[in-house]
Tab-separated table of C-alpha atoms in Angstrom:
chain	number	residue	atom	x	y	z
A	78	UNK	CA	22.624	2.726	-28.742
A	79	UNK	CA	20.833	-0.692	-29.093
A	80	UNK	CA	22.846	-1.457	-25.343
A	81	UNK	CA	20.450	1.701	-24.284
A	82	UNK	CA	17.023	0.649	-25.945
A	83	UNK	CA	17.666	-2.642	-24.526
A	84	UNK	CA	18.255	-1.815	-20.844
A	85	UNK	CA	15.217	0.151	-21.085
A	86	UNK	CA	13.586	-2.429	-23.074
A	87	UNK	CA	14.488	-4.877	-19.736
A	88	UNK	CA	13.103	-1.706	-17.387
A	89	UNK	CA	9.532	-1.619	-19.402
A	90	UNK	CA	9.191	-4.854	-20.636
A	91	UNK	CA	5.825	-4.297	-20.698
A	92	UNK	CA	3.490	-6.909	-17.914
A	93	UNK	CA	-0.808	-7.385	-17.621
A	94	UNK	CA	-2.321	-5.222	-15.060
A	95	UNK	CA	-3.904	-7.988	-13.850
A	96	UNK	CA	-0.659	-9.293	-12.154
A	97	UNK	CA	-0.790	-5.341	-10.633
A	98	UNK	CA	-4.535	-5.882	-9.376
A	99	UNK	CA	-3.549	-9.402	-7.984
A	100	UNK	CA	-0.120	-8.200	-6.636
A	101	UNK	CA	-1.028	-5.067	-4.869
A	102	UNK	CA	-4.296	-7.021	-3.240
A	103	UNK	CA	-1.558	-9.161	-1.365
A	104	UNK	CA	0.473	-6.445	-0.434
A	105	UNK	CA	-1.835	-4.053	0.923
A	106	UNK	CA	-3.230	-6.889	2.967
A	107	UNK	CA	-0.055	-7.949	4.129
A	108	UNK	CA	0.064	-4.609	5.643
A	109	UNK	CA	-2.225	-5.752	8.683
A	110	UNK	CA	-0.488	-9.105	8.847
A	111	UNK	CA	2.597	-7.087	8.851
A	112	UNK	CA	1.482	-5.228	11.724
A	113	UNK	CA	-0.571	-7.838	14.063
A	114	UNK	CA	1.258	-10.480	13.467
A	115	UNK	CA	4.195	-11.495	12.334
A	116	UNK	CA	6.080	-8.005	13.397
A	117	UNK	CA	3.662	-6.999	16.527
A	118	UNK	CA	7.095	-5.665	18.140
A	119	UNK	CA	7.166	-2.489	16.367
A	120	UNK	CA	2.973	-1.745	17.875
A	121	UNK	CA	4.923	-2.449	21.336
A	122	UNK	CA	7.306	0.130	20.825
A	123	UNK	CA	4.634	2.534	21.565
A	124	UNK	CA	5.488	1.477	25.190
A	125	UNK	CA	8.645	1.675	25.163
A	126	UNK	CA	10.695	4.876	27.371
A	127	UNK	CA	10.594	7.329	24.600
A	128	UNK	CA	14.321	7.850	26.638
A	129	UNK	CA	15.072	4.490	24.239
A	130	UNK	CA	14.780	5.829	21.220
A	131	UNK	CA	17.796	6.577	19.115
A	132	UNK	CA	16.512	8.203	15.563
A	133	UNK	CA	18.207	7.655	12.312
A	134	UNK	CA	19.328	9.858	9.839
A	135	UNK	CA	15.865	9.863	8.333
A	136	UNK	CA	14.282	10.687	11.124
A	137	UNK	CA	16.515	13.217	11.949
A	138	UNK	CA	16.554	14.537	8.453
A	139	UNK	CA	12.974	14.423	7.944
A	140	UNK	CA	12.370	16.220	11.989
A	141	UNK	CA	10.050	13.045	12.432
A	142	UNK	CA	8.511	12.770	16.205
A	143	UNK	CA	9.805	11.256	18.674
A	144	UNK	CA	7.385	8.036	18.997
A	145	UNK	CA	5.784	8.752	21.926
A	146	UNK	CA	2.421	6.209	22.653
A	147	UNK	CA	0.255	8.015	20.778
A	148	UNK	CA	2.363	8.680	17.660
A	149	UNK	CA	2.746	5.017	17.568
A	150	UNK	CA	-0.908	4.326	18.121
A	151	UNK	CA	-2.018	6.769	15.372
A	152	UNK	CA	0.597	6.090	12.511
A	153	UNK	CA	-0.469	2.482	13.550
A	154	UNK	CA	-4.250	2.776	12.248
A	155	UNK	CA	-3.347	5.498	9.865
A	156	UNK	CA	-1.424	3.174	8.301
A	157	UNK	CA	-4.288	0.263	8.713
A	158	UNK	CA	-6.801	2.400	7.086
A	159	UNK	CA	-4.939	3.437	4.184
A	160	UNK	CA	-3.571	-0.056	3.350
A	161	UNK	CA	-7.614	-1.185	3.227
A	162	UNK	CA	-8.374	1.444	1.516
A	163	UNK	CA	-5.094	0.703	-1.355
A	164	UNK	CA	-5.818	-3.162	-1.267
A	165	UNK	CA	-10.046	-1.538	-2.744
A	166	UNK	CA	-7.659	-0.621	-5.934
A	167	UNK	CA	-9.451	2.310	-6.088
A	168	UNK	CA	-7.815	6.078	-6.381
A	169	UNK	CA	-4.534	4.068	-6.505
A	170	UNK	CA	-2.306	6.394	-6.580
A	171	UNK	CA	-3.190	8.125	-3.349
A	172	UNK	CA	-4.000	5.299	-1.206
A	173	UNK	CA	-0.549	3.238	-2.708
A	174	UNK	CA	1.107	7.196	-2.031
A	175	UNK	CA	-0.399	7.638	1.807
A	176	UNK	CA	0.203	4.028	2.527
A	177	UNK	CA	4.077	3.755	1.714
A	178	UNK	CA	4.427	7.024	3.039
A	179	UNK	CA	2.890	5.733	6.437
A	180	UNK	CA	4.638	2.354	6.424
A	181	UNK	CA	8.229	4.220	5.479
A	182	UNK	CA	6.831	6.242	9.242
A	183	UNK	CA	6.278	3.205	10.837
A	184	UNK	CA	9.141	1.693	9.489
A	185	UNK	CA	11.525	4.532	11.328
A	186	UNK	CA	9.661	3.669	14.078
A	187	UNK	CA	10.833	0.179	13.904
A	188	UNK	CA	13.834	0.395	13.593
A	189	UNK	CA	15.094	3.645	15.404
A	190	UNK	CA	15.467	1.414	18.861
A	191	UNK	CA	19.170	-0.285	18.326
A	192	UNK	CA	18.345	-2.691	15.458
A	193	UNK	CA	17.842	-2.412	12.137
A	194	UNK	CA	16.213	-5.263	10.384
A	195	UNK	CA	17.057	-6.473	6.202
A	196	UNK	CA	14.097	-8.090	5.424
A	197	UNK	CA	11.738	-5.571	4.009
A	198	UNK	CA	14.150	-3.138	1.040
A	199	UNK	CA	11.871	-4.850	-2.095
A	200	UNK	CA	8.979	-4.497	0.221
A	201	UNK	CA	9.105	-0.805	0.345
A	202	UNK	CA	10.600	-0.524	-3.526
A	203	UNK	CA	7.448	-2.190	-4.081
A	204	UNK	CA	4.762	0.189	-1.759
A	205	UNK	CA	6.925	3.080	-3.638
A	206	UNK	CA	6.683	2.107	-7.144
A	207	UNK	CA	3.136	0.353	-7.232
A	208	UNK	CA	1.379	3.724	-6.922
A	209	UNK	CA	2.533	4.163	-9.811
A	210	UNK	CA	1.540	1.468	-11.974
A	211	UNK	CA	-2.130	3.584	-11.789
A	212	UNK	CA	-5.514	1.449	-12.251
A	213	UNK	CA	-5.296	-1.820	-13.100
A	214	UNK	CA	-8.056	-4.296	-12.949
A	215	UNK	CA	-8.497	-7.988	-12.170
A	216	UNK	CA	-9.458	-8.607	-15.500
A	217	UNK	CA	-7.597	-6.457	-17.502
A	218	UNK	CA	-4.840	-8.699	-19.652
A	219	UNK	CA	-3.716	-5.498	-21.499
A	220	UNK	CA	0.352	-4.759	-20.797
A	221	UNK	CA	1.574	-2.012	-19.386
A	222	UNK	CA	4.832	-0.687	-19.589
A	223	UNK	CA	3.951	0.933	-16.190
A	224	UNK	CA	3.310	-2.353	-14.971
A	225	UNK	CA	6.646	-3.476	-16.552
A	226	UNK	CA	8.766	-1.163	-14.718
A	227	UNK	CA	7.422	-1.965	-11.449
A	228	UNK	CA	7.892	-5.710	-11.464
A	229	UNK	CA	11.643	-4.555	-12.542
A	230	UNK	CA	12.367	-2.667	-9.715
A	231	UNK	CA	11.160	-5.045	-7.738
A	232	UNK	CA	13.061	-7.696	-9.231
A	233	UNK	CA	16.269	-5.088	-8.982
A	234	UNK	CA	15.541	-4.692	-5.003
A	235	UNK	CA	14.931	-8.238	-4.378
A	236	UNK	CA	18.385	-8.946	-6.410
A	237	UNK	CA	19.966	-6.356	-4.550
A	238	UNK	CA	18.980	-7.890	-1.313
A	239	UNK	CA	21.129	-10.842	-2.094
A	240	UNK	CA	24.085	-9.370	-3.544
A	241	UNK	CA	24.366	-6.358	-1.402
A	242	UNK	CA	24.447	-9.141	1.889
A	243	UNK	CA	27.609	-10.547	-0.074
A	244	UNK	CA	28.895	-7.752	-0.051
A	245	UNK	CA	28.257	-6.411	3.840
A	246	UNK	CA	29.797	-9.681	4.280
A	247	UNK	CA	32.925	-8.970	2.761
A	248	UNK	CA	32.730	-5.385	3.938
A	249	UNK	CA	32.196	-6.182	7.208
A	250	UNK	CA	33.474	-9.379	8.333
A	251	UNK	CA	36.489	-9.417	5.512
A	252	UNK	CA	37.215	-12.309	2.969
A	253	UNK	CA	37.594	-14.739	5.979
A	254	UNK	CA	33.979	-14.177	6.820
A	255	UNK	CA	33.358	-18.193	5.369
A	256	UNK	CA	35.848	-19.801	7.768
A	257	UNK	CA	34.013	-17.667	10.333
A	258	UNK	CA	31.202	-19.490	12.910
A	259	UNK	CA	28.937	-17.114	12.261
A	260	UNK	CA	26.568	-19.411	11.324
A	261	UNK	CA	27.549	-21.611	14.176
A	262	UNK	CA	26.286	-18.724	16.731
A	263	UNK	CA	23.191	-18.058	14.408
A	264	UNK	CA	21.752	-21.179	15.719
A	265	UNK	CA	23.272	-21.534	18.910
A	266	UNK	CA	21.343	-18.617	19.412
A	267	UNK	CA	18.136	-19.354	17.685
A	268	UNK	CA	18.653	-22.672	16.807
A	269	UNK	CA	14.941	-25.195	16.018
A	270	UNK	CA	14.147	-28.612	17.313
A	271	UNK	CA	14.904	-28.647	13.099
A	272	UNK	CA	18.760	-27.242	13.354
A	273	UNK	CA	20.412	-27.989	16.277
A	274	UNK	CA	21.482	-30.925	14.700
A	275	UNK	CA	23.655	-29.463	12.071
A	276	UNK	CA	25.641	-28.485	15.480
A	277	UNK	CA	27.007	-31.885	15.771
A	278	UNK	CA	28.427	-32.229	11.756
A	279	UNK	CA	31.137	-31.002	11.595
A	280	UNK	CA	32.099	-28.854	8.623
A	281	UNK	CA	28.509	-28.636	7.761
A	282	UNK	CA	27.932	-24.976	8.717
A	283	UNK	CA	31.226	-24.187	7.321
A	284	UNK	CA	30.280	-24.928	3.746
A	285	UNK	CA	27.045	-23.628	4.433
A	286	UNK	CA	28.969	-20.127	4.118
A	287	UNK	CA	30.630	-20.611	1.369
A	288	UNK	CA	27.403	-21.922	-0.705
A	289	UNK	CA	25.796	-19.430	1.227
A	290	UNK	CA	28.001	-16.029	0.058
A	291	UNK	CA	28.283	-17.916	-3.594
A	292	UNK	CA	24.220	-17.881	-3.908
A	293	UNK	CA	24.685	-14.335	-3.065
A	294	UNK	CA	27.307	-13.105	-4.901
A	295	UNK	CA	25.522	-14.686	-8.042
A	296	UNK	CA	22.672	-13.375	-7.209
A	297	UNK	CA	23.194	-10.781	-10.546
A	298	UNK	CA	22.528	-13.640	-12.742
A	299	UNK	CA	18.757	-14.072	-11.471
A	300	UNK	CA	18.231	-11.204	-13.744
A	301	UNK	CA	18.035	-13.186	-17.105
A	302	UNK	CA	15.033	-15.098	-15.844
A	303	UNK	CA	12.846	-13.806	-18.187
A	304	UNK	CA	9.888	-16.457	-19.465
A	305	UNK	CA	7.631	-16.860	-17.171
A	306	UNK	CA	8.782	-20.494	-16.733
A	307	UNK	CA	12.152	-19.256	-15.710
A	308	UNK	CA	11.292	-16.930	-12.830
A	309	UNK	CA	8.368	-19.498	-11.280
A	310	UNK	CA	11.468	-21.490	-11.036
A	311	UNK	CA	13.364	-18.452	-9.668
A	312	UNK	CA	10.556	-18.470	-6.860
A	313	UNK	CA	10.193	-21.318	-5.687
A	314	UNK	CA	13.525	-21.445	-5.258
A	315	UNK	CA	14.362	-18.366	-3.039
A	316	UNK	CA	10.844	-19.169	-1.231
A	317	UNK	CA	12.767	-23.273	-0.231
A	318	UNK	CA	15.656	-21.044	0.470
A	319	UNK	CA	13.571	-18.387	2.768
A	320	UNK	CA	11.436	-21.858	4.139
A	321	UNK	CA	15.379	-24.070	5.559
A	322	UNK	CA	16.711	-20.479	6.840
A	323	UNK	CA	13.573	-20.484	8.985
A	324	UNK	CA	13.146	-23.481	10.105
A	325	UNK	CA	16.593	-23.140	11.638
A	326	UNK	CA	16.642	-20.102	12.901
A	327	UNK	CA	13.689	-18.716	12.877
A	328	UNK	CA	13.874	-15.945	10.493
A	329	UNK	CA	11.806	-16.405	7.818
A	330	UNK	CA	12.140	-12.547	6.007
A	331	UNK	CA	8.461	-12.169	5.324
A	332	UNK	CA	7.688	-8.818	3.479
A	333	UNK	CA	10.895	-9.612	1.273
A	334	UNK	CA	9.534	-12.892	0.321
A	335	UNK	CA	5.928	-11.296	-0.249
A	336	UNK	CA	7.677	-9.146	-2.741
A	337	UNK	CA	9.439	-11.933	-4.026
A	338	UNK	CA	5.715	-13.026	-5.141
A	339	UNK	CA	5.473	-10.387	-7.800
A	340	UNK	CA	7.763	-12.264	-9.848
A	341	UNK	CA	5.128	-14.529	-10.857
A	342	UNK	CA	2.560	-14.605	-13.239
A	343	UNK	CA	-0.591	-13.614	-11.911
A	344	UNK	CA	-2.193	-12.249	-14.404
A	345	UNK	CA	-1.962	-15.897	-16.127
A	346	UNK	CA	-4.828	-17.319	-13.667
A	347	UNK	CA	-7.272	-16.493	-15.608
A	348	UNK	CA	-5.954	-19.312	-18.162
A	349	UNK	CA	-7.663	-21.739	-15.904
A	350	UNK	CA	-10.660	-19.559	-14.373
A	351	UNK	CA	-12.340	-18.106	-16.545
A	352	UNK	CA	-14.429	-14.668	-15.219
A	353	UNK	CA	-16.760	-14.557	-12.337
A	354	UNK	CA	-19.488	-14.068	-15.089
A	355	UNK	CA	-19.207	-17.676	-16.614
A	356	UNK	CA	-17.942	-16.637	-19.678
A	357	UNK	CA	-15.295	-18.687	-20.562
A	358	UNK	CA	-12.053	-17.056	-22.174
A	359	UNK	CA	-12.596	-18.938	-25.551
A	360	UNK	CA	-9.064	-17.905	-26.319
A	361	UNK	CA	-7.772	-18.024	-23.309
A	362	UNK	CA	-4.707	-19.232	-24.362
A	363	UNK	CA	-3.570	-17.019	-26.390
A	364	UNK	CA	-3.274	-14.740	-23.425
A	365	UNK	CA	-0.471	-13.405	-24.377
A	366	UNK	CA	2.360	-14.155	-21.961
A	367	UNK	CA	4.643	-11.411	-20.084
A	368	UNK	CA	7.912	-12.908	-22.362
A	369	UNK	CA	6.294	-12.516	-25.496
A	370	UNK	CA	8.141	-10.353	-27.044
A	371	UNK	CA	9.603	-9.739	-24.197
A	372	UNK	CA	12.378	-6.924	-25.547
A	373	UNK	CA	9.515	-5.336	-27.745
A	374	UNK	CA	9.341	-1.501	-27.256
A	375	UNK	CA	8.686	1.214	-29.215
B	74	UNK	CA	-23.274	-10.066	-12.867
B	75	UNK	CA	-24.429	-6.283	-13.101
B	76	UNK	CA	-24.590	-3.995	-16.175
B	77	UNK	CA	-21.130	-3.771	-18.288
B	78	UNK	CA	-19.340	-0.243	-17.676
B	79	UNK	CA	-16.927	0.715	-19.890
B	80	UNK	CA	-14.305	-0.754	-18.002
B	81	UNK	CA	-15.638	-4.244	-17.627
B	82	UNK	CA	-15.554	-4.308	-21.498
B	83	UNK	CA	-11.814	-4.848	-20.789
B	84	UNK	CA	-12.043	-8.370	-20.524
B	85	UNK	CA	-14.533	-9.086	-23.350
B	86	UNK	CA	-11.621	-10.823	-24.675
B	87	UNK	CA	-7.731	-11.383	-24.664
B	88	UNK	CA	-5.674	-8.341	-25.756
B	89	UNK	CA	-2.529	-8.467	-27.425
B	90	UNK	CA	-2.814	-4.586	-26.753
B	91	UNK	CA	-0.091	-2.873	-24.902
B	92	UNK	CA	-0.346	0.385	-22.777
B	93	UNK	CA	2.931	2.802	-23.099
B	94	UNK	CA	4.567	5.417	-21.224
B	95	UNK	CA	5.332	8.609	-22.663
B	96	UNK	CA	8.627	9.134	-23.028
B	97	UNK	CA	8.552	11.767	-21.091
B	98	UNK	CA	7.165	9.393	-17.878
B	99	UNK	CA	9.588	6.519	-19.358
B	100	UNK	CA	13.034	9.135	-18.310
B	101	UNK	CA	11.481	10.005	-15.027
B	102	UNK	CA	11.295	6.638	-13.738
B	103	UNK	CA	14.732	5.985	-14.883
B	104	UNK	CA	15.903	9.039	-13.073
B	105	UNK	CA	14.510	7.829	-10.318
B	106	UNK	CA	15.168	4.788	-10.046
B	107	UNK	CA	18.912	5.519	-11.141
B	108	UNK	CA	18.776	7.594	-7.723
B	109	UNK	CA	17.559	5.392	-6.225
B	110	UNK	CA	19.523	2.987	-6.861
B	111	UNK	CA	22.901	5.463	-6.175
B	112	UNK	CA	21.405	5.568	-3.230
B	113	UNK	CA	21.060	1.841	-1.701
B	114	UNK	CA	24.602	1.526	-3.805
B	115	UNK	CA	26.647	4.047	-1.842
B	116	UNK	CA	24.868	2.958	1.691
B	117	UNK	CA	25.620	-0.329	1.052
B	118	UNK	CA	29.437	0.538	0.646
B	119	UNK	CA	30.126	3.610	2.616
B	120	UNK	CA	27.088	3.755	5.156
B	121	UNK	CA	25.767	1.793	8.207
B	122	UNK	CA	22.391	0.764	9.734
B	123	UNK	CA	21.748	4.925	10.993
B	124	UNK	CA	21.221	5.413	6.937
B	125	UNK	CA	18.428	2.712	6.836
B	126	UNK	CA	16.772	2.265	4.502
B	127	UNK	CA	20.114	2.712	2.262
B	128	UNK	CA	22.412	1.077	5.081
B	129	UNK	CA	23.888	-2.075	4.149
B	130	UNK	CA	22.426	-5.381	4.244
B	131	UNK	CA	24.214	-6.874	6.988
B	132	UNK	CA	22.659	-9.652	8.123
B	133	UNK	CA	24.965	-12.298	10.145
B	134	UNK	CA	27.690	-10.324	7.985
B	135	UNK	CA	30.110	-10.178	10.777
B	136	UNK	CA	32.232	-12.613	11.341
B	137	UNK	CA	32.480	-14.994	14.233
B	138	UNK	CA	35.635	-16.577	15.231
B	139	UNK	CA	35.432	-20.097	15.608
B	140	UNK	CA	37.404	-19.531	18.945
B	141	UNK	CA	35.586	-16.638	20.246
B	142	UNK	CA	32.498	-17.275	22.930
B	143	UNK	CA	28.885	-16.712	21.235
B	144	UNK	CA	27.268	-13.662	23.408
B	145	UNK	CA	23.867	-13.579	24.084
B	146	UNK	CA	22.527	-10.903	26.061
B	147	UNK	CA	19.219	-10.298	28.642
B	148	UNK	CA	17.651	-8.147	30.761
B	149	UNK	CA	16.698	-9.028	33.752
B	150	UNK	CA	15.020	-7.453	36.958
B	151	UNK	CA	15.987	-9.227	40.084
B	152	UNK	CA	13.576	-9.644	42.744
B	153	UNK	CA	14.730	-9.584	46.894
B	154	UNK	CA	15.057	-13.296	46.175
B	155	UNK	CA	17.477	-12.873	44.068
B	156	UNK	CA	15.354	-14.684	41.005
B	157	UNK	CA	15.924	-12.859	37.093
B	158	UNK	CA	12.452	-11.829	35.651
B	159	UNK	CA	12.945	-11.786	32.203
B	160	UNK	CA	12.365	-7.713	30.316
B	161	UNK	CA	14.336	-8.604	27.275
B	162	UNK	CA	11.747	-10.906	25.667
B	163	UNK	CA	9.363	-8.340	24.557
B	164	UNK	CA	8.266	-7.629	28.160
B	165	UNK	CA	8.882	-4.232	28.015
B	166	UNK	CA	9.019	-3.287	23.828
B	167	UNK	CA	11.972	-4.101	23.274
B	168	UNK	CA	13.992	-7.165	21.828
B	169	UNK	CA	16.769	-8.804	22.335
B	170	UNK	CA	18.965	-8.105	18.963
B	171	UNK	CA	17.442	-3.979	20.508
B	172	UNK	CA	18.625	-3.797	24.052
B	173	UNK	CA	21.985	-5.140	22.429
B	174	UNK	CA	22.527	-2.283	20.201
B	175	UNK	CA	21.807	-0.486	23.244
B	176	UNK	CA	24.136	-1.731	25.530
B	177	UNK	CA	27.536	0.494	25.737
B	178	UNK	CA	24.855	3.818	26.221
B	179	UNK	CA	23.065	1.395	28.885
B	180	UNK	CA	25.740	0.333	30.927
B	181	UNK	CA	26.942	4.254	30.663
B	182	UNK	CA	23.949	5.805	31.941
B	183	UNK	CA	22.560	2.990	34.233
B	184	UNK	CA	19.605	5.257	35.197
B	185	UNK	CA	17.682	4.370	31.495
B	186	UNK	CA	17.337	0.645	33.116
B	187	UNK	CA	15.382	1.986	36.002
B	188	UNK	CA	12.774	3.108	33.409
B	189	UNK	CA	12.185	-0.500	32.176
B	190	UNK	CA	11.735	-1.721	36.110
B	191	UNK	CA	8.890	1.476	36.130
B	192	UNK	CA	7.426	0.135	32.694
B	193	UNK	CA	7.455	-3.195	33.726
B	194	UNK	CA	5.123	-2.916	37.076
B	195	UNK	CA	2.637	-1.083	35.433
B	196	UNK	CA	2.250	-3.628	32.987
B	197	UNK	CA	2.335	-6.074	35.674
B	198	UNK	CA	0.908	-4.582	38.772
B	199	UNK	CA	1.024	-8.487	40.231
B	200	UNK	CA	4.154	-8.788	40.322
B	201	UNK	CA	6.874	-9.236	42.956
B	202	UNK	CA	8.766	-6.411	44.190
B	203	UNK	CA	12.582	-5.703	42.485
B	204	UNK	CA	15.518	-4.169	43.749
B	205	UNK	CA	17.448	-3.923	40.476
B	206	UNK	CA	17.847	-4.710	37.032
B	207	UNK	CA	20.907	-5.901	35.700
B	208	UNK	CA	22.746	-6.641	31.854
B	209	UNK	CA	24.040	-10.297	31.913
B	210	UNK	CA	25.841	-11.567	28.943
B	211	UNK	CA	26.238	-15.335	28.832
B	212	UNK	CA	29.297	-16.566	26.983
B	213	UNK	CA	28.921	-19.788	25.551
B	214	UNK	CA	32.127	-21.528	25.181
B	215	UNK	CA	32.899	-22.451	21.333
B	216	UNK	CA	36.135	-24.342	20.868
B	217	UNK	CA	36.901	-24.711	16.347
B	218	UNK	CA	33.030	-23.839	15.575
B	219	UNK	CA	31.994	-26.740	18.079
B	220	UNK	CA	29.783	-25.691	21.236
B	221	UNK	CA	31.406	-27.487	24.313
B	222	UNK	CA	28.655	-26.924	26.936
B	223	UNK	CA	30.405	-24.733	28.725
B	224	UNK	CA	29.488	-20.858	29.670
B	225	UNK	CA	30.085	-17.399	31.773
B	226	UNK	CA	27.766	-15.384	32.863
B	227	UNK	CA	28.513	-11.979	33.308
B	228	UNK	CA	26.794	-9.235	34.557
B	229	UNK	CA	27.487	-5.613	32.997
B	230	UNK	CA	25.726	-3.375	34.807
B	231	UNK	CA	23.266	-4.066	37.843
B	232	UNK	CA	21.424	-0.516	38.394
B	233	UNK	CA	19.467	-0.796	41.993
B	234	UNK	CA	16.265	0.257	42.039
B	235	UNK	CA	14.649	2.600	44.695
B	236	UNK	CA	12.320	2.117	47.572
B	237	UNK	CA	9.398	3.680	45.145
B	238	UNK	CA	10.069	0.790	42.442
B	239	UNK	CA	9.056	-1.654	45.003
B	240	UNK	CA	5.666	-0.964	44.272
B	241	UNK	CA	5.482	0.604	47.800
B	242	UNK	CA	5.821	-2.249	49.401
């Protein structure tokens, strides 16, 4: 019984609504960046002959339309409009839901041409769960169980991206994956000036494969990070990992990185920056931290 | 700052107030969350990329043998002079990895390659006439996981273009 309570306590450990307000802005404003800058190849599918469309299970099951030029362009502009409306924070359940559905369809358009990417599971989970928080104001320091649930499931999705990657390596590559030359192959195919030297250091990429799968298998431990400071350290570590990979093979997992930002205690920015009215929060230091009474659930 | 509305009053003081969820709302969230988690886990254990978004995150999960060459595929159009015009670097809206995922299908149905040339010529009307489209795999030799610098180019399939694709020239 107490174990059940501690699990639900973890999922509903209250988090300041201000954090949701900040993260929501980041996540929804990232969508136009994703569409127009960092993942431009999705929109390029508008010009691909529809004979190259290879529907996914979900596309067949929901009978989603074949992405003709018109379908891709309409989904794109609806998505951009919806994301910008959602970024305002008004009617968050409506615009958050439409944004999630349109982004999901955008991803179906992205992944239905012979290659599925795995860089945005946590971001999709974030878009799915954000509308469930409802209204969240920038200055609302009240902590909310709904916000806590959003943080918890996004945290879980981030962790699973690593842990299940290890599982997939063992499933597809076998236990001997670590002794293969997967990283050598990656650097040969996608290497940069910052990584080509690794090919000349015998054993380096081999050892890196052990470190990588070791980290991925141990990733569930990251859920133990509950205090703000521990989570900040975790975020720095994860961002460092992704930056290193990016420097080496130009793969950044950017939507996943955006989801990671939800682990940061954005609500604490209010301590150093008083409100626009210039009113100092005299008791700034007593703004409750997420980790105070983290397990306190009625 | 304008008039203070009800909403604005919430920032008047730091608060220790917790906005709770009713038990029913918590239960619904946990049940849906558990269902998504179950789909995610079973997708990784049993599924494949077809099951997106629940497929296994199999980036770099395939074991590359230290003595097997590294393959890199490119799709090119060929000019009369035998020069290669790249098509798999985004020129026709598809990425290299997407071509690689469809290679078996393209080898079986090479006429699909003809569509790419048409597409390319529409977007690049200034292009020189194209006579064929080919899928070429470059195999870079490895020994003990180290590249030796040697490579082979293997043409998987060549699809000759009809005169119409040559811009009528």
